[in-house]
Short mmCIF file of C-alpha atoms (C1' of nucleotides) in Angstrom, two decimals:
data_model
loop_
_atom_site.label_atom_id
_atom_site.label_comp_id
_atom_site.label_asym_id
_atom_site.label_seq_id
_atom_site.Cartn_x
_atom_site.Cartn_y
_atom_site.Cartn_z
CA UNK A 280 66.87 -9.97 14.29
CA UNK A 281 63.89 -7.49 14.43
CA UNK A 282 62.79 -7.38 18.21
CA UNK A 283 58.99 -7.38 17.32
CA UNK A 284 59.66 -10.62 15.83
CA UNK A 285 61.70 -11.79 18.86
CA UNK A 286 58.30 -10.89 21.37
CA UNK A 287 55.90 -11.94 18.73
CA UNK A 288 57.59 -15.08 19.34
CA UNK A 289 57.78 -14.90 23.35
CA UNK A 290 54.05 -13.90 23.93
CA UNK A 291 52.71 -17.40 24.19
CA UNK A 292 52.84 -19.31 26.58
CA UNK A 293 53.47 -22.53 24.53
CA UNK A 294 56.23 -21.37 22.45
CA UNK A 295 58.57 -20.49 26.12
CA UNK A 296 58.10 -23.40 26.77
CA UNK A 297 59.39 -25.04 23.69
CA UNK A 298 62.00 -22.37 24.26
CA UNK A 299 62.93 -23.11 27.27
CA UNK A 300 63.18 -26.70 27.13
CA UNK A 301 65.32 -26.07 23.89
CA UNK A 302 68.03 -24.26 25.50
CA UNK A 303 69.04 -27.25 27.26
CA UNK A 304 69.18 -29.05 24.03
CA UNK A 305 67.73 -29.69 20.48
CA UNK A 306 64.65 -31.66 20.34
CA UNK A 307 62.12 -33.65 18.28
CA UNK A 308 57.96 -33.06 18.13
CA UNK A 309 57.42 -36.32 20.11
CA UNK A 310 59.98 -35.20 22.85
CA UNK A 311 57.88 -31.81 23.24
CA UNK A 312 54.40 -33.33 23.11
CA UNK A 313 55.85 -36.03 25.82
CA UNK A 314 57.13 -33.08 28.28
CA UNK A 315 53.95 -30.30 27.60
CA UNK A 316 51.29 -32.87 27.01
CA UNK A 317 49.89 -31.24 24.14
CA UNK A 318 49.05 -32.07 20.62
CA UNK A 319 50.98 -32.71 17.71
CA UNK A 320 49.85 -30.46 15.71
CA UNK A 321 49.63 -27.72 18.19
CA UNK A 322 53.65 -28.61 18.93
CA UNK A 323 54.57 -28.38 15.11
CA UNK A 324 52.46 -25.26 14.48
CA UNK A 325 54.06 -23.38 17.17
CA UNK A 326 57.69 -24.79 15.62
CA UNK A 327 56.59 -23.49 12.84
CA UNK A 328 56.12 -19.95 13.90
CA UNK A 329 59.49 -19.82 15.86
CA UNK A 330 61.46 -21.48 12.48
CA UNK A 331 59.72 -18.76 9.98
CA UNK A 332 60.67 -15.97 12.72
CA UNK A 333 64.60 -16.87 12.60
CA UNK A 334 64.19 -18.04 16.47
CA UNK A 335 64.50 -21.97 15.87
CA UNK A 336 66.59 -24.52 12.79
CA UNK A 337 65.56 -27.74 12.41
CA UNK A 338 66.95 -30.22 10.45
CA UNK A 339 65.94 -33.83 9.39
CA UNK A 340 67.44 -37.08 11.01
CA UNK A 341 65.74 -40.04 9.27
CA UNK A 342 62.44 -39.60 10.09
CA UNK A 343 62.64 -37.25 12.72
CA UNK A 344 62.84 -33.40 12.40
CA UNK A 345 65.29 -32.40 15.27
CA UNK A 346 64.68 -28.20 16.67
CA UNK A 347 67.09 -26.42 18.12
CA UNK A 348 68.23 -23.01 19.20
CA UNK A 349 70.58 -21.13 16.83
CA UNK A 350 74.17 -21.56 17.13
CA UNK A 351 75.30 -17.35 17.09
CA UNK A 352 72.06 -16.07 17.69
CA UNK A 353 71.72 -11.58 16.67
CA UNK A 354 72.70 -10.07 20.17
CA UNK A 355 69.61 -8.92 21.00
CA UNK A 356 68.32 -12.36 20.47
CA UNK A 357 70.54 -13.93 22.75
CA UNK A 358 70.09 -10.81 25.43
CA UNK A 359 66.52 -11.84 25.31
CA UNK A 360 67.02 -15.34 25.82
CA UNK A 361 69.21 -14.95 28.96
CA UNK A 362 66.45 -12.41 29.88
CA UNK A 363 63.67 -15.15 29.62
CA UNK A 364 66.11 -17.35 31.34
CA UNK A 365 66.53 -15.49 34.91
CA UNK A 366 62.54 -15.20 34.62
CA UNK A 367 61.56 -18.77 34.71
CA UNK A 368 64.20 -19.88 36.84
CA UNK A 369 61.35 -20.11 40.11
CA UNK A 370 58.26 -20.72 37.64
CA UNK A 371 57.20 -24.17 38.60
CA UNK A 372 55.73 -24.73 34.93
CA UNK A 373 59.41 -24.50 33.50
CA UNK A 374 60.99 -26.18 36.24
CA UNK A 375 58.54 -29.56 35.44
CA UNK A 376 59.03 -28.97 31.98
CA UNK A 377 63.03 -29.39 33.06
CA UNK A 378 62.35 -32.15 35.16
CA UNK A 379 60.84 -34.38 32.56
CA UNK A 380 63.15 -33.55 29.73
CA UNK A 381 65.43 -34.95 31.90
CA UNK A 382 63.50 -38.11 32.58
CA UNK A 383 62.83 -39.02 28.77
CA UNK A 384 66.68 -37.88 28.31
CA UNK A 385 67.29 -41.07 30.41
CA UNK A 386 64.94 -43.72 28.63
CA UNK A 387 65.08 -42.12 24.63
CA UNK A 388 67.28 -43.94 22.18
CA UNK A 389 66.27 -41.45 19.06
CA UNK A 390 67.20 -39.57 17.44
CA UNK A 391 70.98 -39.20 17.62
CA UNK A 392 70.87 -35.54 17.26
CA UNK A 393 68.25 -34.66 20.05
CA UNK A 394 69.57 -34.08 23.38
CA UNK A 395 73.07 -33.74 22.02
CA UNK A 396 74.74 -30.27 21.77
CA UNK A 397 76.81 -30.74 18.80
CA UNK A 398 77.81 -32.83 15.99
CA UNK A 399 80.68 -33.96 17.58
CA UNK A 400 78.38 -36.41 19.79
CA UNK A 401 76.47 -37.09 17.12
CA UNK A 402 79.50 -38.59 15.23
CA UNK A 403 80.61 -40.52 18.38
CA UNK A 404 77.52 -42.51 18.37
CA UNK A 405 76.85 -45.53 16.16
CA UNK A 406 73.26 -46.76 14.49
CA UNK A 407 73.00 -49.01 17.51
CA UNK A 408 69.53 -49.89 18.86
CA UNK A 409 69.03 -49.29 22.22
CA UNK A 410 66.35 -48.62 24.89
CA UNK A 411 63.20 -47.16 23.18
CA UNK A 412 62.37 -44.08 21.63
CA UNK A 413 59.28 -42.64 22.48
CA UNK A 414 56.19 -43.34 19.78
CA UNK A 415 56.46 -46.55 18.76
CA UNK B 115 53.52 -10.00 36.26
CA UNK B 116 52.77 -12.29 33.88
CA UNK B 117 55.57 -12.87 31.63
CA UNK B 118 53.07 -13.40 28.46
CA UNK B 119 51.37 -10.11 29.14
CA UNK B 120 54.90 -8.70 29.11
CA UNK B 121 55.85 -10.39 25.78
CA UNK B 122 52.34 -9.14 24.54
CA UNK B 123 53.03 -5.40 25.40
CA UNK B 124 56.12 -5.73 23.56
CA UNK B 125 55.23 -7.00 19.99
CA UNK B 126 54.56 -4.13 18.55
CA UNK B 127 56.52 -0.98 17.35
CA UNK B 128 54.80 1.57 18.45
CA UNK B 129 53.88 -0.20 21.88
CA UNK B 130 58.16 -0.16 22.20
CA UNK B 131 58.71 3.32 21.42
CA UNK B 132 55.64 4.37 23.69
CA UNK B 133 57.98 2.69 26.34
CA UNK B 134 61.10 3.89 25.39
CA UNK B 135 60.29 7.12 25.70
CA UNK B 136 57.70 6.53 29.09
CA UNK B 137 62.08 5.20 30.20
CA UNK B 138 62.67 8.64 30.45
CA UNK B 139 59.80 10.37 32.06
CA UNK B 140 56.19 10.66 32.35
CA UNK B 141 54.17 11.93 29.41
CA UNK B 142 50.84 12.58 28.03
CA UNK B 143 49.47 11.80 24.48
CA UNK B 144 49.77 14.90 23.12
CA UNK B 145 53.46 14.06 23.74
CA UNK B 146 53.54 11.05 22.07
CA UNK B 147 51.54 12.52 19.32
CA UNK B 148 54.35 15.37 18.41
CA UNK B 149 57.50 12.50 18.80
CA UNK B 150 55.80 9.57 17.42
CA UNK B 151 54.27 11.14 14.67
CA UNK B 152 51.01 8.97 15.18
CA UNK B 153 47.11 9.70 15.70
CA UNK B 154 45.72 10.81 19.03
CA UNK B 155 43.52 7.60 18.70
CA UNK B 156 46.52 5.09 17.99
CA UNK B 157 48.57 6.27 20.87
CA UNK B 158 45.72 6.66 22.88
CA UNK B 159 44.64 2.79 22.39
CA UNK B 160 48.34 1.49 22.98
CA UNK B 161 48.25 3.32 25.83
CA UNK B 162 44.89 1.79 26.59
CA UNK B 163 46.49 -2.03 25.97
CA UNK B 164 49.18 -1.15 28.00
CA UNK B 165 47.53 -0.30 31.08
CA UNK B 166 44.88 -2.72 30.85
CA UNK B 167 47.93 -5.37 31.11
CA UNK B 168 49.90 -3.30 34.30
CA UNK B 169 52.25 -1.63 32.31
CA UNK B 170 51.94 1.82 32.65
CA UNK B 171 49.87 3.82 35.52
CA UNK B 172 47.89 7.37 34.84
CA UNK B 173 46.76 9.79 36.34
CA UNK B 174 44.90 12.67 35.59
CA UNK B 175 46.15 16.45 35.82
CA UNK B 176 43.71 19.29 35.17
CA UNK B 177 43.05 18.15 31.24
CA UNK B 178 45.61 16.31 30.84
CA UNK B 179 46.36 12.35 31.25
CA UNK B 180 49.92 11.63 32.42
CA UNK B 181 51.31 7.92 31.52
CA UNK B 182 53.68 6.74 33.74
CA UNK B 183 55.86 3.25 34.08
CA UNK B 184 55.20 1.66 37.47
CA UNK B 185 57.19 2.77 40.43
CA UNK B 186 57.85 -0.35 41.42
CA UNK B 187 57.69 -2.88 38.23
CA UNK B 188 57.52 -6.87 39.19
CA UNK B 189 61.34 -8.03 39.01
CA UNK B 190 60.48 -9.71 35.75
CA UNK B 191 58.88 -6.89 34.43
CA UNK B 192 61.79 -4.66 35.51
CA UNK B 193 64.50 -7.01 33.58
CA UNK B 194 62.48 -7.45 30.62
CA UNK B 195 62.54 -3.66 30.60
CA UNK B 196 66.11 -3.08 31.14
CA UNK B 197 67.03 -6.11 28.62
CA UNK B 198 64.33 -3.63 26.01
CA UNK B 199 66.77 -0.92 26.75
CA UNK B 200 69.92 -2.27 25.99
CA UNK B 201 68.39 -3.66 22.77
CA UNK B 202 67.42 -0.54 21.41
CA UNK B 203 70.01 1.87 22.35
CA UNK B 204 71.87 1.51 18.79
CA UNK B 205 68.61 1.70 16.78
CA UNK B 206 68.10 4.88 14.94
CA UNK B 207 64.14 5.19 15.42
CA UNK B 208 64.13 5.17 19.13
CA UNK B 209 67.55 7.11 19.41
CA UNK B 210 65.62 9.72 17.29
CA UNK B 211 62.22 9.71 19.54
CA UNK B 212 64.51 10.40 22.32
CA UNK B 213 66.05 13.36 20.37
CA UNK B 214 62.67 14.60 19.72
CA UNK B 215 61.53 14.19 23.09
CA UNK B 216 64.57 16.81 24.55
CA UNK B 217 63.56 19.02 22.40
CA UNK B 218 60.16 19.43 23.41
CA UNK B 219 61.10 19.12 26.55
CA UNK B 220 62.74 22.42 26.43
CA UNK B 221 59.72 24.08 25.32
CA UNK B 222 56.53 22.63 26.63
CA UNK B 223 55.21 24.08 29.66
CA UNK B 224 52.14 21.95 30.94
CA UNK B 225 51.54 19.70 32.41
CA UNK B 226 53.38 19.59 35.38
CA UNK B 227 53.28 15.80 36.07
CA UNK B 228 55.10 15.35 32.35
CA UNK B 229 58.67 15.37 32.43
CA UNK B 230 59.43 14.97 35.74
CA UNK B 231 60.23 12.03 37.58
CA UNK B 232 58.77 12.47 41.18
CA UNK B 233 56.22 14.13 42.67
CA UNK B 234 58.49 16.18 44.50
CA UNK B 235 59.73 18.30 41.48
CA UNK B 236 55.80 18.66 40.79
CA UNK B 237 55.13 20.65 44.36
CA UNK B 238 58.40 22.18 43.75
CA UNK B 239 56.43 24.49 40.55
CA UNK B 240 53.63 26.41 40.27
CA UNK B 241 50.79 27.08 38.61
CA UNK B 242 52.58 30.36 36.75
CA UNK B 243 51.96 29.89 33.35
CA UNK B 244 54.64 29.69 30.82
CA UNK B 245 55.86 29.38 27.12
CA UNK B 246 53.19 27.02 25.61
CA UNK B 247 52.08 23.70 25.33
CA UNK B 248 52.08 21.50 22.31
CA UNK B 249 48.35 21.54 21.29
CA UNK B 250 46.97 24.80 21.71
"C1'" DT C 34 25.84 27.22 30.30
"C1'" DG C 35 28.29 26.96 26.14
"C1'" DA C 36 32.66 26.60 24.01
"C1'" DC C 37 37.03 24.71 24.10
"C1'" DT C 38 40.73 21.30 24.98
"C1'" DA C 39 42.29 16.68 25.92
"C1'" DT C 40 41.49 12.00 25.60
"C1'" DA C 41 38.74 7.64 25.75
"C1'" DT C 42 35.60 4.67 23.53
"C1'" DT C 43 32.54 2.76 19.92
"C1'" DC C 44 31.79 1.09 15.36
"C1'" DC C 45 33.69 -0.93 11.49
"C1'" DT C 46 36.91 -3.43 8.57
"C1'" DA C 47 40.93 -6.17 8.03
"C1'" DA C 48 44.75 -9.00 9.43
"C1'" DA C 49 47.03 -11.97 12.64
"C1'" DT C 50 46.86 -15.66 15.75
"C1'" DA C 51 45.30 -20.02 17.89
"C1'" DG C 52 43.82 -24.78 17.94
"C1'" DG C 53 41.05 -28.99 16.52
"C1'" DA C 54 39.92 -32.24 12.78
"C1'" DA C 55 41.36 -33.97 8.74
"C1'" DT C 56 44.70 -34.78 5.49
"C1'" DA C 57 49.12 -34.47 2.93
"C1'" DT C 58 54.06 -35.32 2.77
"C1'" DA C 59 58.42 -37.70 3.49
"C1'" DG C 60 61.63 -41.26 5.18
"C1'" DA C 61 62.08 -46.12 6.82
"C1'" DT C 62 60.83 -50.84 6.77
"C1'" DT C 63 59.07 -55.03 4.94
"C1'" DA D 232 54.61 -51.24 -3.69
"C1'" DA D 233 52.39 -51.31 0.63
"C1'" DT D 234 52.64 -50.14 5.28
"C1'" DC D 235 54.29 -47.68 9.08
"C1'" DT D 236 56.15 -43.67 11.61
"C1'" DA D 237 56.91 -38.79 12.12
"C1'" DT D 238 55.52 -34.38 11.09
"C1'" DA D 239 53.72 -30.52 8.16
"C1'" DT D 240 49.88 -28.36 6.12
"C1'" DT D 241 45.02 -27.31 4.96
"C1'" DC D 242 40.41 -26.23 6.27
"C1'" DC D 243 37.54 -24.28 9.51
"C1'" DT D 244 36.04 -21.55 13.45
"C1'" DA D 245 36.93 -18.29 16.96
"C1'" DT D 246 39.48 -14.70 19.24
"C1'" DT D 247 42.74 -11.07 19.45
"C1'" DT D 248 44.83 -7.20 17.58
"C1'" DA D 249 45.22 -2.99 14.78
"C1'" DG D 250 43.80 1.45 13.00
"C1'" DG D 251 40.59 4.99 10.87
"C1'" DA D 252 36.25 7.60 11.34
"C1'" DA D 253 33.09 9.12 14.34
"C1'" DT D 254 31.62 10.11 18.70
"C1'" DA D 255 31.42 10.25 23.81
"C1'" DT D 256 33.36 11.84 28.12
"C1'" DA D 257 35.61 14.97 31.34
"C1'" DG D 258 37.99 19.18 32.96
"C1'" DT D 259 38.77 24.23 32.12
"C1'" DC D 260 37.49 28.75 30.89
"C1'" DA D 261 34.72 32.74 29.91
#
DNA sequence: TGACTATATTCCTAAATAGGAATATAGATT
DNA sequence: AATCTATATTCCTATTTAGGAATATAGTCA
């Protein structure tokens, strides 16, 4: 992956955020405009960028479209990541961002494939209703 | 430093290879001019975006403007730096500037402040005059 | 002081980026 | 088919970024 790419991605402050909060696990739009507080459109146009850069997949559960952080990322990729990482580690901004991903991770009920990190977890869950997800 | 500026100093080619080569020792433009192959104005206005973030420091000798990294880089900044560097060691266009840059090394004479690392190998020359430098 | 060298800055044009408002698209439900 | 939910895209405005041409600034030298 072309490192001008990689920090054409990292230089705003929006999209480490998204970043960050997707290395703990894939996500949906609502799940990122619940955690920064920001607008939908402003969350999708960022994904956007990241997804036609290489840096992000998404893929489409029911009506959701769930992010996440590719599986074998290009080494320098990954170097980078770690990088970005042990940087926000004692940035309060990241570390509230972590804190209420793991709130909603508590209370969400969709989609399956958000918050999981593989398929295997998704499999082990039915269609079951539970709790409520967080839109409607 | 902020990690955005950071990101922002590093999405661009030439702003890279400026820094790459800065990895090794202190320069001037005419410097980067002769490795880089770019105009005096280009260089000069990377060098311009790079300082105005905290990047690089210069000072002036005689004539000459001498770029430098910081002695003492922010941790963040210094990671992000030595993540840069392991990123780019197998990539032809930098390993090439830094082939380019030994060479001239060998054969420039002024300034003083250029090439070295401290300030101690600056009061250990002179003022004699030798071989020739790159512009006139 | 004028000429020269080294480099920064201004002016200009063009492209990239950012975000809000509005709207289009796609899947699910009734 | 209509309605709803979730999200992408378009339109618009504004700012940032990039680079060439021209020019301004500053130190050195004769």
């Amino acid at each position: 992956m072309d490192l001008v790419h990689i920090y054409q991605c990292f230089c705003d402050r929006t999209r480490l955020r998204i970043l960050n909060l997707l290395s703990q696990s894939p996500l949906c739009v609502c799940h990122f405009q619940a955690i920064l507080g920001e607008s939908q459109v402003k969350i999708s146009k960022h994904l956007a960028y990241l997804r036609d850069r290489g840096m992000v997949k998404v893929e489409r559960d029911q009506n959701w479209m769930v992010y996440s952080l590719l599986g074998k990322p290009a080494p320098e990729l990954e170097s980078n990541l770690k990088c970005l990482q042990d940087c926000i580690q004692s940035d309060p901004l990241f570390a509230r961002d972590l804190g209420k991903l793991a709130s909603i991770r508590k209370s969400c009920c969709e989609p399956r494939t958000a918050f999981h990190e593989s398929d295997r977890d998704r499999r082990r869950y039915g269609k079951a209703k539970r709790p409520f997800h967080l839109r409607s």
